[in-house]
Coordinates of C-alpha atoms in Angstrom, one line a residue:
Chain A
X236 CA -151.9 -179.3 -6.9
X237 CA -152.0 -179.1 -11.3
X238 CA -154.1 -176.4 -12.7
X239 CA -157.0 -178.9 -13.8
X240 CA -157.2 -179.8 -10.2
X241 CA -157.6 -176.0 -9.0
X242 CA -159.8 -175.6 -12.0
X243 CA -162.1 -178.0 -11.1
X244 CA -162.3 -176.8 -7.5
X245 CA -163.8 -173.4 -9.1
X246 CA -167.9 -174.4 -9.2
X247 CA -168.6 -171.2 -11.2
X248 CA -165.6 -172.1 -13.3
X249 CA -167.5 -175.7 -14.2
X250 CA -170.5 -174.0 -14.8
X251 CA -169.0 -171.9 -17.6
X252 CA -167.2 -174.7 -18.8
X253 CA -170.5 -176.7 -19.2
X254 CA -172.2 -173.9 -21.0
X255 CA -169.0 -173.8 -23.4
X256 CA -169.4 -177.3 -24.4
X257 CA -173.1 -177.0 -24.6
X258 CA -172.3 -174.0 -27.3
X259 CA -169.9 -176.0 -29.0
X260 CA -172.1 -178.6 -29.5
X261 CA -175.4 -176.6 -30.8
X262 CA -172.9 -175.0 -32.9
X263 CA -171.6 -178.8 -34.8
X264 CA -175.0 -180.4 -34.1
X265 CA -177.0 -177.6 -35.6
X266 CA -178.6 -179.4 -38.5
X267 CA -179.5 -182.1 -36.2
X268 CA -180.5 -180.0 -32.9
X269 CA -182.6 -177.5 -34.8
X270 CA -186.1 -178.5 -35.1
X271 CA -186.7 -176.1 -38.2
X272 CA -184.6 -174.7 -41.3
X273 CA -183.4 -171.6 -39.7
X274 CA -184.1 -169.7 -43.0
X275 CA -187.7 -171.5 -43.5
X276 CA -190.0 -168.5 -43.8
X277 CA -193.9 -168.6 -42.5
X278 CA -195.2 -165.3 -43.0
X279 CA -198.8 -166.1 -41.4
X280 CA -196.9 -167.4 -38.1
X281 CA -194.8 -164.1 -38.1
X282 CA -194.2 -163.3 -34.6
X283 CA -195.8 -166.1 -33.1
X284 CA -195.6 -166.4 -29.5
X285 CA -193.5 -169.1 -27.7
X286 CA -195.8 -172.3 -27.4
X287 CA -195.9 -175.7 -28.4
X288 CA -194.9 -175.6 -31.7
X289 CA -192.2 -172.9 -31.6
X290 CA -190.8 -173.2 -28.3
X291 CA -189.2 -169.9 -28.2
X292 CA -191.5 -168.2 -31.0
X293 CA -191.1 -167.0 -34.4
X294 CA -189.6 -164.0 -35.4
X295 CA -191.0 -161.2 -38.3
X296 CA -190.5 -163.5 -40.8
X297 CA -192.3 -166.4 -39.1
X298 CA -188.7 -168.1 -38.8
X299 CA -188.3 -170.3 -35.8
X300 CA -186.2 -168.5 -33.1
X301 CA -184.9 -171.6 -31.3
X302 CA -183.4 -173.1 -34.6
X303 CA -182.1 -169.6 -35.1
X304 CA -181.0 -169.2 -31.9
X305 CA -179.2 -172.7 -32.3
X306 CA -177.3 -171.9 -35.6
X307 CA -176.1 -168.4 -34.3
X308 CA -173.8 -170.6 -31.7
X309 CA -172.2 -171.3 -35.0
X310 CA -171.6 -167.8 -36.4
X311 CA -170.8 -166.7 -32.8
X312 CA -168.3 -169.0 -32.1
X313 CA -166.6 -169.2 -35.5
X314 CA -166.3 -165.4 -35.4
X315 CA -165.1 -165.7 -31.9
X316 CA -162.3 -168.4 -32.2
X317 CA -161.1 -167.0 -35.4
X318 CA -160.8 -163.4 -34.4
X319 CA -159.0 -164.6 -31.0
X320 CA -156.6 -166.7 -33.1
X321 CA -155.9 -163.1 -35.5
X322 CA -155.6 -161.3 -32.3
X323 CA -153.2 -163.7 -30.3
X324 CA -151.2 -164.3 -33.5
X325 CA -150.6 -161.0 -34.4
X326 CA -150.0 -159.8 -30.9
X327 CA -147.9 -162.6 -30.4
X328 CA -145.5 -161.7 -33.5
X329 CA -145.7 -158.1 -33.1
X330 CA -145.3 -158.2 -29.0
X331 CA -142.0 -160.7 -29.0
X332 CA -140.6 -158.5 -32.1
X333 CA -140.9 -155.0 -30.0
X334 CA -139.8 -156.8 -26.8
X335 CA -136.8 -158.5 -28.2
X336 CA -135.7 -155.4 -30.7
X337 CA -136.0 -153.0 -28.2
X338 CA -134.1 -149.7 -29.4
X339 CA -136.0 -147.7 -31.8
X340 CA -138.3 -150.6 -33.4
X341 CA -139.7 -150.9 -30.0
X342 CA -140.1 -147.1 -29.6
X343 CA -142.0 -146.8 -32.7
X344 CA -144.1 -150.0 -32.3
X345 CA -145.0 -148.4 -28.9
X346 CA -146.0 -145.1 -30.2
X347 CA -148.1 -146.9 -32.9
X348 CA -149.9 -149.0 -30.0
X349 CA -150.6 -146.2 -28.0
X350 CA -152.5 -144.7 -31.0
X351 CA -154.3 -147.6 -31.4
X352 CA -155.2 -148.2 -27.8
X353 CA -156.6 -144.2 -27.8
X354 CA -159.5 -145.4 -29.7
X355 CA -162.1 -145.5 -27.0
X356 CA -163.5 -149.3 -27.7
X357 CA -165.9 -150.1 -30.3
X358 CA -164.4 -147.1 -32.2
X359 CA -161.5 -148.8 -33.9
X360 CA -163.5 -151.6 -34.5
X361 CA -166.3 -149.4 -36.1
X362 CA -163.2 -147.8 -38.4
X363 CA -162.1 -150.9 -39.7
X364 CA -165.6 -152.0 -40.2
X365 CA -166.3 -148.7 -42.4
X366 CA -163.1 -149.6 -44.2
X367 CA -163.3 -153.2 -45.0
X368 CA -167.1 -153.1 -45.3
X369 CA -169.7 -155.5 -43.7
X370 CA -170.1 -159.5 -44.1
X371 CA -168.6 -162.5 -41.7
X372 CA -165.3 -162.7 -42.5
X373 CA -164.7 -158.8 -42.4
X374 CA -166.2 -158.8 -38.9
X375 CA -164.2 -161.6 -38.1
X376 CA -161.2 -159.6 -39.6
X377 CA -162.4 -156.3 -37.8
X378 CA -162.7 -157.9 -34.2
X379 CA -159.3 -159.8 -34.9
X380 CA -157.4 -156.6 -35.7
X381 CA -159.0 -154.9 -32.7
X382 CA -158.0 -157.3 -30.2
X383 CA -154.1 -157.2 -31.5
X384 CA -152.9 -154.0 -29.5
X385 CA -153.9 -155.2 -26.3
X386 CA -152.0 -158.6 -26.8
X387 CA -149.3 -156.8 -28.2
X388 CA -148.9 -155.2 -25.3
X389 CA -149.4 -158.0 -22.7
X390 CA -146.9 -160.2 -24.6
X391 CA -144.3 -157.4 -25.0
X392 CA -144.6 -156.5 -21.3
X393 CA -143.4 -160.2 -20.5
X394 CA -140.8 -160.6 -23.0
X395 CA -139.0 -157.5 -21.6
X396 CA -139.7 -159.0 -17.7
X397 CA -138.6 -162.7 -18.8
X398 CA -135.5 -161.2 -20.6
X399 CA -134.4 -159.8 -17.4
X400 CA -135.1 -162.8 -15.3
X401 CA -132.0 -164.7 -14.1
X402 CA -132.3 -168.0 -15.9
X403 CA -132.7 -166.3 -19.1
X404 CA -129.6 -164.7 -18.7
X405 CA -128.1 -167.7 -17.4
X406 CA -129.0 -169.6 -20.8
X407 CA -127.9 -166.2 -23.0
X408 CA -124.4 -166.4 -20.9
X409 CA -124.3 -170.4 -22.2
X410 CA -124.6 -169.1 -25.6
X411 CA -128.4 -170.2 -26.4
X412 CA -129.3 -168.3 -29.5
X413 CA -132.5 -166.1 -29.7
X414 CA -134.8 -168.3 -31.3
X415 CA -133.9 -171.0 -29.0
X416 CA -134.1 -168.6 -25.8
X417 CA -137.4 -167.7 -27.2
X418 CA -138.6 -171.3 -27.6
X419 CA -137.5 -172.9 -24.7
X420 CA -138.0 -170.1 -22.0
X421 CA -139.8 -167.3 -23.3
X422 CA -143.1 -168.7 -24.9
X423 CA -143.6 -171.4 -22.1
X424 CA -144.2 -168.6 -19.6
X425 CA -146.2 -166.5 -22.1
X426 CA -148.6 -169.4 -23.1
X427 CA -150.3 -169.5 -20.1
X428 CA -151.2 -165.6 -19.8
X429 CA -152.3 -166.1 -23.4
X430 CA -154.9 -169.0 -23.1
X431 CA -156.3 -167.0 -20.0
X432 CA -156.4 -163.8 -22.2
X433 CA -158.0 -165.6 -25.3
X434 CA -160.5 -167.2 -23.2
X435 CA -161.7 -163.5 -22.1
X436 CA -161.1 -162.2 -25.4
X437 CA -163.7 -164.7 -26.8
X438 CA -166.3 -163.2 -24.7
X439 CA -165.1 -159.9 -25.7
X440 CA -165.2 -160.9 -29.4
X441 CA -168.9 -162.5 -29.0
X442 CA -170.1 -159.2 -27.6
X443 CA -168.5 -156.9 -30.5
X444 CA -169.5 -159.3 -33.1
X445 CA -173.0 -158.9 -31.6
X446 CA -172.7 -155.2 -31.3
X447 CA -171.5 -154.6 -35.0
X448 CA -174.1 -157.0 -36.2
X449 CA -176.7 -155.4 -34.2
X450 CA -175.7 -152.3 -35.9
X451 CA -176.2 -153.5 -39.0
X452 CA -172.2 -153.3 -39.7
X453 CA -171.1 -157.0 -39.0
X454 CA -172.8 -159.9 -40.3
X455 CA -175.6 -159.6 -43.1
X456 CA -178.8 -161.5 -43.3
X457 CA -180.3 -163.8 -43.8
X458 CA -177.6 -165.3 -42.1
X459 CA -178.7 -166.1 -38.2
X460 CA -176.3 -164.4 -35.9
X461 CA -177.6 -163.1 -32.2
X462 CA -177.1 -159.6 -32.6
X463 CA -178.8 -159.4 -36.2
X464 CA -181.7 -161.1 -34.5
X465 CA -182.0 -158.7 -31.6
X466 CA -181.9 -155.8 -34.4
X467 CA -184.5 -157.3 -36.6
X468 CA -186.5 -157.9 -33.4
X469 CA -186.0 -154.2 -32.3
X470 CA -188.4 -153.2 -34.8
X471 CA -191.3 -155.2 -33.4
X472 CA -190.3 -154.9 -29.7
X473 CA -193.3 -153.3 -28.7
X474 CA -195.6 -156.0 -30.2
X475 CA -193.4 -159.0 -30.3
X476 CA -190.6 -158.3 -27.6
X477 CA -189.5 -162.1 -27.4
X478 CA -188.2 -161.7 -30.8
X479 CA -185.4 -159.3 -29.7
X480 CA -185.1 -160.5 -26.1
X481 CA -184.7 -164.0 -26.8
X482 CA -181.5 -164.3 -28.8
X483 CA -180.0 -161.4 -26.5
X484 CA -180.2 -164.2 -23.8
X485 CA -178.0 -166.2 -26.1
X486 CA -175.4 -163.7 -26.4
X487 CA -175.3 -163.1 -22.3
X488 CA -175.1 -166.9 -21.7
X489 CA -172.3 -167.1 -24.3
X490 CA -170.2 -164.4 -22.6
X491 CA -171.0 -165.3 -19.3
X492 CA -169.9 -168.7 -20.0
X493 CA -166.6 -167.6 -21.6
X494 CA -166.0 -164.8 -18.6
X495 CA -166.5 -167.7 -16.4
X496 CA -164.0 -170.1 -17.6
X497 CA -161.3 -167.2 -18.1
X498 CA -161.4 -166.1 -14.7
X499 CA -161.3 -170.2 -13.7
X500 CA -158.5 -170.6 -16.0
X501 CA -156.7 -167.5 -14.6
X502 CA -156.9 -168.5 -10.9
X503 CA -156.0 -172.2 -12.2
X504 CA -153.2 -171.5 -14.3
X505 CA -151.3 -168.1 -12.9
X506 CA -152.9 -167.2 -9.5
X507 CA -150.3 -164.4 -9.5
X508 CA -152.5 -162.6 -12.5
X509 CA -155.6 -162.9 -10.1
X510 CA -157.3 -159.5 -10.9
X511 CA -154.8 -158.3 -13.2
X512 CA -156.2 -159.4 -16.5
Chain B
X73 CA -148.7 -128.1 -12.3
X74 CA -149.3 -126.1 -15.6
X75 CA -146.0 -127.1 -17.4
X76 CA -147.3 -130.9 -17.0
X77 CA -150.7 -130.2 -18.3
X78 CA -149.0 -128.3 -21.1
X79 CA -146.6 -131.1 -21.7
X80 CA -149.4 -133.7 -21.6
X81 CA -151.3 -131.7 -24.1
X82 CA -148.5 -132.0 -26.4
X83 CA -147.7 -135.5 -26.1
X84 CA -151.5 -135.8 -27.0
X85 CA -150.9 -134.2 -30.5
X86 CA -148.8 -137.1 -32.2
X87 CA -151.4 -139.4 -31.0
X88 CA -154.4 -137.6 -32.3
X89 CA -152.6 -137.1 -35.4
X90 CA -152.0 -141.0 -35.5
X91 CA -155.5 -141.7 -34.8
X92 CA -156.5 -139.4 -38.0
X93 CA -153.9 -141.2 -40.3
X94 CA -155.3 -144.6 -38.8
X95 CA -158.9 -143.6 -39.8
X96 CA -158.0 -141.9 -43.3
X97 CA -155.8 -144.9 -44.0
X98 CA -158.2 -147.6 -43.2
X99 CA -160.9 -145.9 -45.2
X100 CA -158.4 -145.3 -48.0
X101 CA -158.0 -149.0 -48.4
X102 CA -161.4 -149.6 -49.0
X103 CA -161.8 -152.1 -51.6
X104 CA -165.3 -150.4 -52.8
X105 CA -165.0 -146.8 -53.9
X106 CA -166.8 -144.4 -51.8
X107 CA -167.5 -142.1 -54.7
X108 CA -169.5 -144.8 -56.8
X109 CA -171.2 -145.8 -53.9
X110 CA -172.3 -142.4 -52.8
X111 CA -173.6 -141.7 -56.6
X112 CA -174.9 -145.0 -57.2
X113 CA -173.9 -147.4 -60.0
X114 CA -175.2 -145.8 -63.0
X115 CA -173.4 -142.5 -62.4
X116 CA -171.7 -141.2 -65.2
X117 CA -167.6 -141.5 -65.4
X118 CA -167.5 -138.1 -65.6
X119 CA -169.8 -137.2 -62.9
X120 CA -167.3 -139.8 -60.5
X121 CA -164.3 -138.4 -61.9
X122 CA -166.1 -134.8 -60.7
X123 CA -166.9 -135.6 -57.3
X124 CA -163.6 -137.2 -56.8
X125 CA -161.8 -134.1 -57.9
X126 CA -164.3 -132.0 -55.9
X127 CA -163.6 -134.2 -52.8
X128 CA -159.7 -134.1 -53.4
X129 CA -160.0 -138.1 -53.6
X130 CA -157.4 -137.7 -56.7
X131 CA -154.8 -136.6 -55.1
X132 CA -152.2 -139.2 -53.1
X133 CA -153.0 -140.1 -49.7
X134 CA -150.5 -138.4 -47.8
X135 CA -151.1 -135.0 -49.6
X136 CA -154.6 -135.6 -48.5
X137 CA -153.7 -136.5 -45.2
X138 CA -151.4 -133.4 -44.7
X139 CA -154.1 -131.2 -46.5
X140 CA -156.8 -132.4 -43.7
X141 CA -154.5 -132.1 -40.7
X142 CA -153.7 -128.4 -41.9
X143 CA -157.1 -127.6 -41.9
X144 CA -158.3 -129.3 -38.9
X145 CA -155.1 -127.1 -37.4
X146 CA -156.9 -124.2 -38.2
X147 CA -160.1 -125.6 -37.0
X148 CA -161.8 -126.2 -40.5
X149 CA -163.3 -130.0 -40.2
X150 CA -164.4 -129.8 -43.9
X151 CA -168.0 -130.3 -44.7
X152 CA -170.0 -133.4 -44.6
X153 CA -170.9 -135.0 -47.7
X154 CA -174.5 -135.8 -47.5
X155 CA -175.5 -133.2 -45.6
X156 CA -173.1 -130.4 -47.1
X157 CA -173.1 -128.7 -43.9
X158 CA -170.0 -128.0 -41.7
X159 CA -168.5 -130.9 -39.9
X160 CA -167.8 -128.8 -36.8
X161 CA -171.6 -127.6 -37.2
X162 CA -172.9 -131.3 -37.0
X163 CA -170.7 -132.3 -34.2
X164 CA -171.7 -129.4 -32.6
X165 CA -175.5 -130.1 -32.9
X166 CA -174.6 -133.8 -31.6
X167 CA -171.8 -133.8 -28.7
X168 CA -174.1 -132.1 -25.8
X169 CA -176.4 -135.3 -26.1
X170 CA -173.6 -137.4 -25.9
X171 CA -172.0 -135.3 -22.7
X172 CA -175.3 -135.3 -21.2
X173 CA -175.5 -139.2 -21.4
X174 CA -172.0 -140.0 -20.8
X175 CA -171.8 -137.9 -17.7
X176 CA -175.1 -139.2 -16.2
X177 CA -174.0 -142.8 -16.8
X178 CA -170.4 -142.2 -15.4
X179 CA -171.8 -140.4 -12.3
X180 CA -174.6 -143.3 -11.9
X181 CA -171.6 -146.3 -12.0
X182 CA -169.4 -144.4 -9.9
X183 CA -172.2 -143.9 -7.2
X184 CA -173.7 -147.1 -7.3
X185 CA -170.6 -149.1 -8.1
X186 CA -168.3 -147.5 -5.1
X187 CA -171.4 -148.1 -2.9
X188 CA -171.8 -151.6 -4.0
X189 CA -168.1 -152.4 -3.7
X190 CA -167.7 -151.3 -0.4
X191 CA -170.5 -152.9 0.8
X192 CA -169.1 -156.3 -0.5
X193 CA -165.9 -155.4 1.0
X194 CA -167.0 -154.5 4.6
X195 CA -168.7 -157.9 4.8
X196 CA -167.1 -160.4 2.5
X197 CA -168.8 -163.4 1.2
X198 CA -172.0 -162.0 3.4
X199 CA -175.1 -162.6 1.4
X200 CA -174.9 -159.2 -0.1
X201 CA -171.3 -159.8 -1.1
X202 CA -172.6 -162.9 -3.2
X203 CA -175.3 -161.1 -4.7
X204 CA -173.3 -158.5 -5.5
X205 CA -170.6 -160.4 -7.0
X206 CA -173.0 -162.3 -9.2
X207 CA -174.8 -159.8 -10.3
X208 CA -171.6 -157.8 -11.6
X209 CA -170.6 -161.2 -13.6
X210 CA -174.0 -160.8 -15.4
X211 CA -173.3 -156.9 -15.7
X212 CA -170.2 -157.6 -17.6
X213 CA -171.9 -160.2 -20.0
X214 CA -175.2 -158.5 -21.1
X215 CA -175.1 -157.0 -24.3
X216 CA -175.5 -153.4 -23.5
X217 CA -178.1 -152.8 -26.7
X218 CA -180.0 -155.9 -25.4
X219 CA -180.0 -154.7 -21.7
X220 CA -181.9 -151.2 -23.2
X221 CA -184.1 -153.2 -25.0
X222 CA -185.0 -155.2 -21.9
X223 CA -185.4 -152.0 -19.9
X224 CA -187.5 -150.7 -22.6
X225 CA -189.6 -153.9 -22.7
X226 CA -190.1 -153.3 -18.7
X227 CA -190.4 -150.0 -17.8
X228 CA -192.0 -148.8 -21.0
X229 CA -194.1 -151.1 -22.4
X230 CA -195.1 -153.4 -19.3
X231 CA -195.0 -150.2 -16.5
X232 CA -195.6 -147.6 -18.8
X233 CA -193.4 -145.3 -16.5
X234 CA -190.7 -144.0 -19.0
X235 CA -190.6 -143.0 -22.7
X236 CA -189.3 -145.5 -25.1
X237 CA -186.4 -143.5 -26.9
X238 CA -185.9 -139.9 -27.8
X239 CA -184.3 -136.9 -25.9
X240 CA -185.5 -133.7 -24.0
X241 CA -186.8 -134.4 -20.3
X242 CA -184.7 -136.2 -17.6
X243 CA -187.6 -138.9 -17.7
X244 CA -185.7 -139.4 -21.2
X245 CA -182.8 -139.9 -19.8
X246 CA -183.2 -142.2 -17.2
X247 CA -183.2 -145.6 -19.0
X248 CA -180.3 -144.6 -21.8
X249 CA -178.1 -143.6 -19.0
X250 CA -179.0 -146.8 -16.6
X251 CA -178.2 -149.0 -19.7
X252 CA -174.9 -147.6 -20.7
X253 CA -174.0 -147.4 -17.1
X254 CA -174.5 -151.2 -15.9
X255 CA -171.4 -152.3 -17.5
X256 CA -169.2 -150.0 -15.6
X257 CA -171.0 -150.5 -12.6
X258 CA -170.0 -153.9 -12.6
X259 CA -166.4 -152.9 -13.1
X260 CA -166.1 -150.5 -10.7
X261 CA -167.9 -152.3 -8.0
X262 CA -165.4 -155.4 -8.5
X263 CA -162.3 -153.1 -8.6
X264 CA -163.8 -151.4 -5.4
X265 CA -164.5 -154.6 -3.7
X266 CA -160.6 -155.5 -4.1
X267 CA -159.1 -152.4 -3.7
X268 CA -160.8 -151.9 -0.4
X269 CA -160.2 -155.4 0.7
X270 CA -156.6 -155.0 0.1
X271 CA -156.5 -151.4 1.9
X272 CA -158.4 -152.8 4.9
X273 CA -155.5 -155.5 5.0
X274 CA -152.8 -152.8 5.8
X275 CA -150.7 -151.9 9.1
X276 CA -152.3 -148.2 9.0
X277 CA -155.9 -149.5 9.0
X278 CA -155.1 -151.7 11.7
X279 CA -152.9 -149.1 13.7
X280 CA -156.5 -146.9 13.0
X281 CA -158.6 -149.3 14.6
X282 CA -156.4 -150.0 17.1
X283 CA -156.0 -146.3 18.5
X284 CA -159.9 -146.3 18.3
X285 CA -161.0 -144.6 15.3
X286 CA -164.6 -145.7 14.5
X287 CA -165.4 -148.0 11.7
X288 CA -167.1 -145.3 9.6
X289 CA -163.8 -142.9 9.7
X290 CA -161.6 -146.1 8.9
X291 CA -163.7 -146.7 5.6
X292 CA -164.1 -143.2 4.7
X293 CA -160.4 -141.4 5.6
X294 CA -158.2 -144.5 5.4
X295 CA -159.9 -146.9 3.0
X296 CA -161.6 -145.2 0.5
X297 CA -159.4 -142.8 -0.1
X298 CA -156.3 -145.2 -0.7
X299 CA -158.4 -147.2 -2.7
X300 CA -159.6 -144.6 -4.8
X301 CA -156.1 -144.4 -7.3
X302 CA -156.6 -148.0 -8.6
X303 CA -160.5 -146.8 -9.1
X304 CA -159.6 -143.7 -10.7
X305 CA -157.2 -145.4 -13.2
X306 CA -160.4 -147.6 -14.0
X307 CA -162.6 -144.8 -14.2
X308 CA -160.4 -143.1 -16.7
X309 CA -160.6 -146.6 -19.0
X310 CA -164.0 -147.1 -18.4
X311 CA -164.7 -143.8 -20.1
X312 CA -163.5 -145.2 -23.6
X313 CA -166.1 -147.9 -22.8
X314 CA -168.8 -145.7 -22.2
X315 CA -168.0 -143.8 -25.5
X316 CA -168.2 -147.0 -27.7
X317 CA -171.3 -148.3 -25.4
X318 CA -172.8 -144.6 -26.4
X319 CA -172.9 -145.3 -29.9
X320 CA -174.8 -148.8 -29.1
X321 CA -177.2 -146.9 -26.5
X322 CA -177.6 -143.8 -28.6
X323 CA -178.9 -146.3 -31.8
X324 CA -181.4 -148.4 -29.5
X325 CA -182.9 -145.2 -27.5
X326 CA -182.8 -143.2 -30.9
X327 CA -180.7 -140.7 -28.6
X328 CA -179.5 -137.7 -30.9
X329 CA -175.7 -137.9 -30.0
X330 CA -172.1 -138.5 -31.5
X331 CA -172.7 -142.1 -31.8
X332 CA -175.8 -142.3 -33.8
X333 CA -174.1 -139.6 -36.1
X334 CA -171.0 -141.8 -36.3
X335 CA -173.0 -145.0 -37.4
X336 CA -175.3 -142.7 -39.8
X337 CA -171.8 -141.6 -41.5
X338 CA -170.6 -145.2 -41.6
X339 CA -173.6 -146.1 -43.5
X340 CA -173.7 -143.0 -46.2
X341 CA -169.9 -143.8 -46.7
X342 CA -169.7 -140.0 -45.1
X343 CA -166.2 -140.4 -44.3
X344 CA -165.4 -136.7 -43.9
X345 CA -168.1 -136.5 -41.0
X346 CA -166.8 -139.8 -39.9
X347 CA -163.3 -138.5 -39.7
X348 CA -164.4 -135.7 -37.6
X349 CA -166.7 -137.8 -35.1
X350 CA -163.9 -140.1 -34.6
X351 CA -161.3 -137.3 -33.7
X352 CA -163.8 -135.9 -31.0
X353 CA -164.2 -139.4 -29.4
X354 CA -160.4 -139.6 -29.3
X355 CA -159.8 -136.0 -28.2
X356 CA -162.4 -136.6 -25.3
X357 CA -160.6 -139.7 -24.5
X358 CA -157.6 -138.1 -24.3
X359 CA -158.5 -135.2 -22.2
X360 CA -160.8 -137.7 -19.7
X361 CA -157.6 -139.5 -19.1
X362 CA -155.4 -136.5 -18.5
X363 CA -157.6 -135.5 -16.3
X364 CA -157.4 -138.7 -14.2
X365 CA -153.8 -138.1 -14.2
X366 CA -154.1 -134.5 -12.7
X367 CA -156.2 -135.9 -10.0
X368 CA -154.1 -138.9 -8.7
X369 CA -151.8 -136.0 -7.2
X370 CA -154.6 -134.7 -5.6
X371 CA -155.3 -137.7 -4.0
X372 CA -151.8 -139.1 -3.0
X373 CA -149.5 -136.2 -2.5
X374 CA -146.6 -139.1 -3.1
X375 CA -147.2 -139.0 -6.6
X376 CA -145.4 -136.5 -8.4
X377 CA -145.9 -134.7 -11.7
X378 CA -142.9 -135.9 -13.6
X379 CA -145.0 -137.3 -16.3

C-alpha cells in the first residue's frame, strides 16, 4: 500500500488536510473572501457584537474581525512556511555536516547544540527577538532559528545510522564518492522524516508566532496577526470577550490542522516513527 | 551517587557558560544600539558615550563576556539598568511566584495526565479513550495565552468564581496553574497511554495475571512502574515547556514572576536583567533534568549511574 492510500484511510488526517486547504485558500483569496478591508476602522462600531453586519463582530477600532481573521491566515502561513524552510534547510545542512564529518567538528557542533537545546522552549526565540527586534521578517527568522537545533539533531542521528547501514557500506566499497552517497542513499531516507517533522513544525511555528505577537514581540500592528489580535482583545476582555477569543480559535484550528496532517503523514510515510517524532 | 551528581553538575557548567555566551552574543549583534534606545533619540553624543562607558559597552565583546562570567561566578549578576537594583534582588523577588506557578502546574499535569492516560490504556478504544485522545489533540493545539483568556471569561466573568488576575491566594493560583498545565496534561496523557499499553503486552504482565494477581496490582506494581521511565523523561522535557509557558501565563494573569520580569526586560532593553533571567531559567532546566536522571535509578535498578 502506498503512502497516499495509507494517509487516506486516516479520517482525522483528512479532516486536517481539508482544514489546511481551507487556510491556504483563505490566505491566497483573502482580498476576495474578506467582506471588509481588514484595516478599515469604524470607531462608532467599535467592539460591535457578532451580528448580521459583522459576522464575528468588530474589534477595539471597529475593524471587522472576520476579515482580519481571513487576512491573518496569510501572516500565520507565511511565517510558518518560511520559518519551517529556515529550520529544515539549516538543520539539514548542519546535521549532514556533523554526521559526515564526525571527529572534533561533530563533537563541537553537538556541544553547541546541547547549549541551544538547554534553552527552555520559547526562551531562545525570545532571546533572538530581543536581538533582532520585532516585525514580521524578524519573527520569521527567530522562529526558524529556534527550530534549527532540533532538526540538526534528527538529521545527524539519521546520517549516523545510515552510514552504518550495509547498503551504504556496499556503495562506499564500490567507490561511490561522498556527494553521491549523500544524494542517492542518504537523503532519500531522511526526506520522509523531514516532511513529517516539517509539518509538525508548522504547527509549532504558528503557535510560536502567535505567542511572540501576543507578547508584543512579534508581528507589529496594524498587520492582522492572530496572536496580535488576541493581545488587543485582551484589553477589552471583560467588556467584549469576542474580540480576543475569536482570533484565538483561528490559531487553534490552524495548529490542530497541521498537527493532524503531521500525525497522518508520520503514520503513512513511516509507520516505524509512530510515537517517536 | 555523589560522584555522579558532582560530575553532572560540573558538566552543566559549560552548558550554562554557553547559554550566557549565546544570549550576550545575540544582544551584541543587535542592529539598534541599546544605549540610544535607552536614552531616546535626542540624547547628546556625550551622554550616550558616558552611559556606554558606565555599562562597559565600550569594551570588546569577549572582554565583557569574561568579565560577566567572572562576576557571576562570584555571585554578582550586575545591576538592572532600569530599576538600578541588583539583578539578584529582582530575580529573588520574582522567582518564588514562578516556582509556585510551575510546580502547581506540574502537579496538576502529572496527576491528571497519568490518570487519564492509564484510564485510556486500560480500556483502549472505549468512549473515554476516544474523548481523552480528542481532548489531548485540542490541548496540544490551543495557544496557552488564549486558553488563559477563555478561562478568565468563563470562570471570572460569567461564573464569577475566581479572580481575573494577580497573585496572593489559592484562588488566584487556580486559573493560571490550570492554564499552564493543559498542554502538558495532553502530552503526559498521550505518553502514559502508549507506555502503559506497551507494558501491558509484556510477558511479565501476562505471568502476573496468570498467577492470579488482581488487575489493580498488575497496573500499580507492574504496568505503571515500568511505564514511568518514558513518562519521567517527558516530565523533564515538559519542565522546559512549562517555563516557556510561564512567560505567557504570567503575562495573561498579571502573575508577578520571572516570565513577566523577562518580558519587561526585553521591552526596556534591560539586557543585564534579561541575561540574569535567562541564566536562572536555564539553570532550573538543567537542574530539573538532573533530578529526572537521578530518579531513573530509583525506579529501575538496572539503570546504572555511569552518566
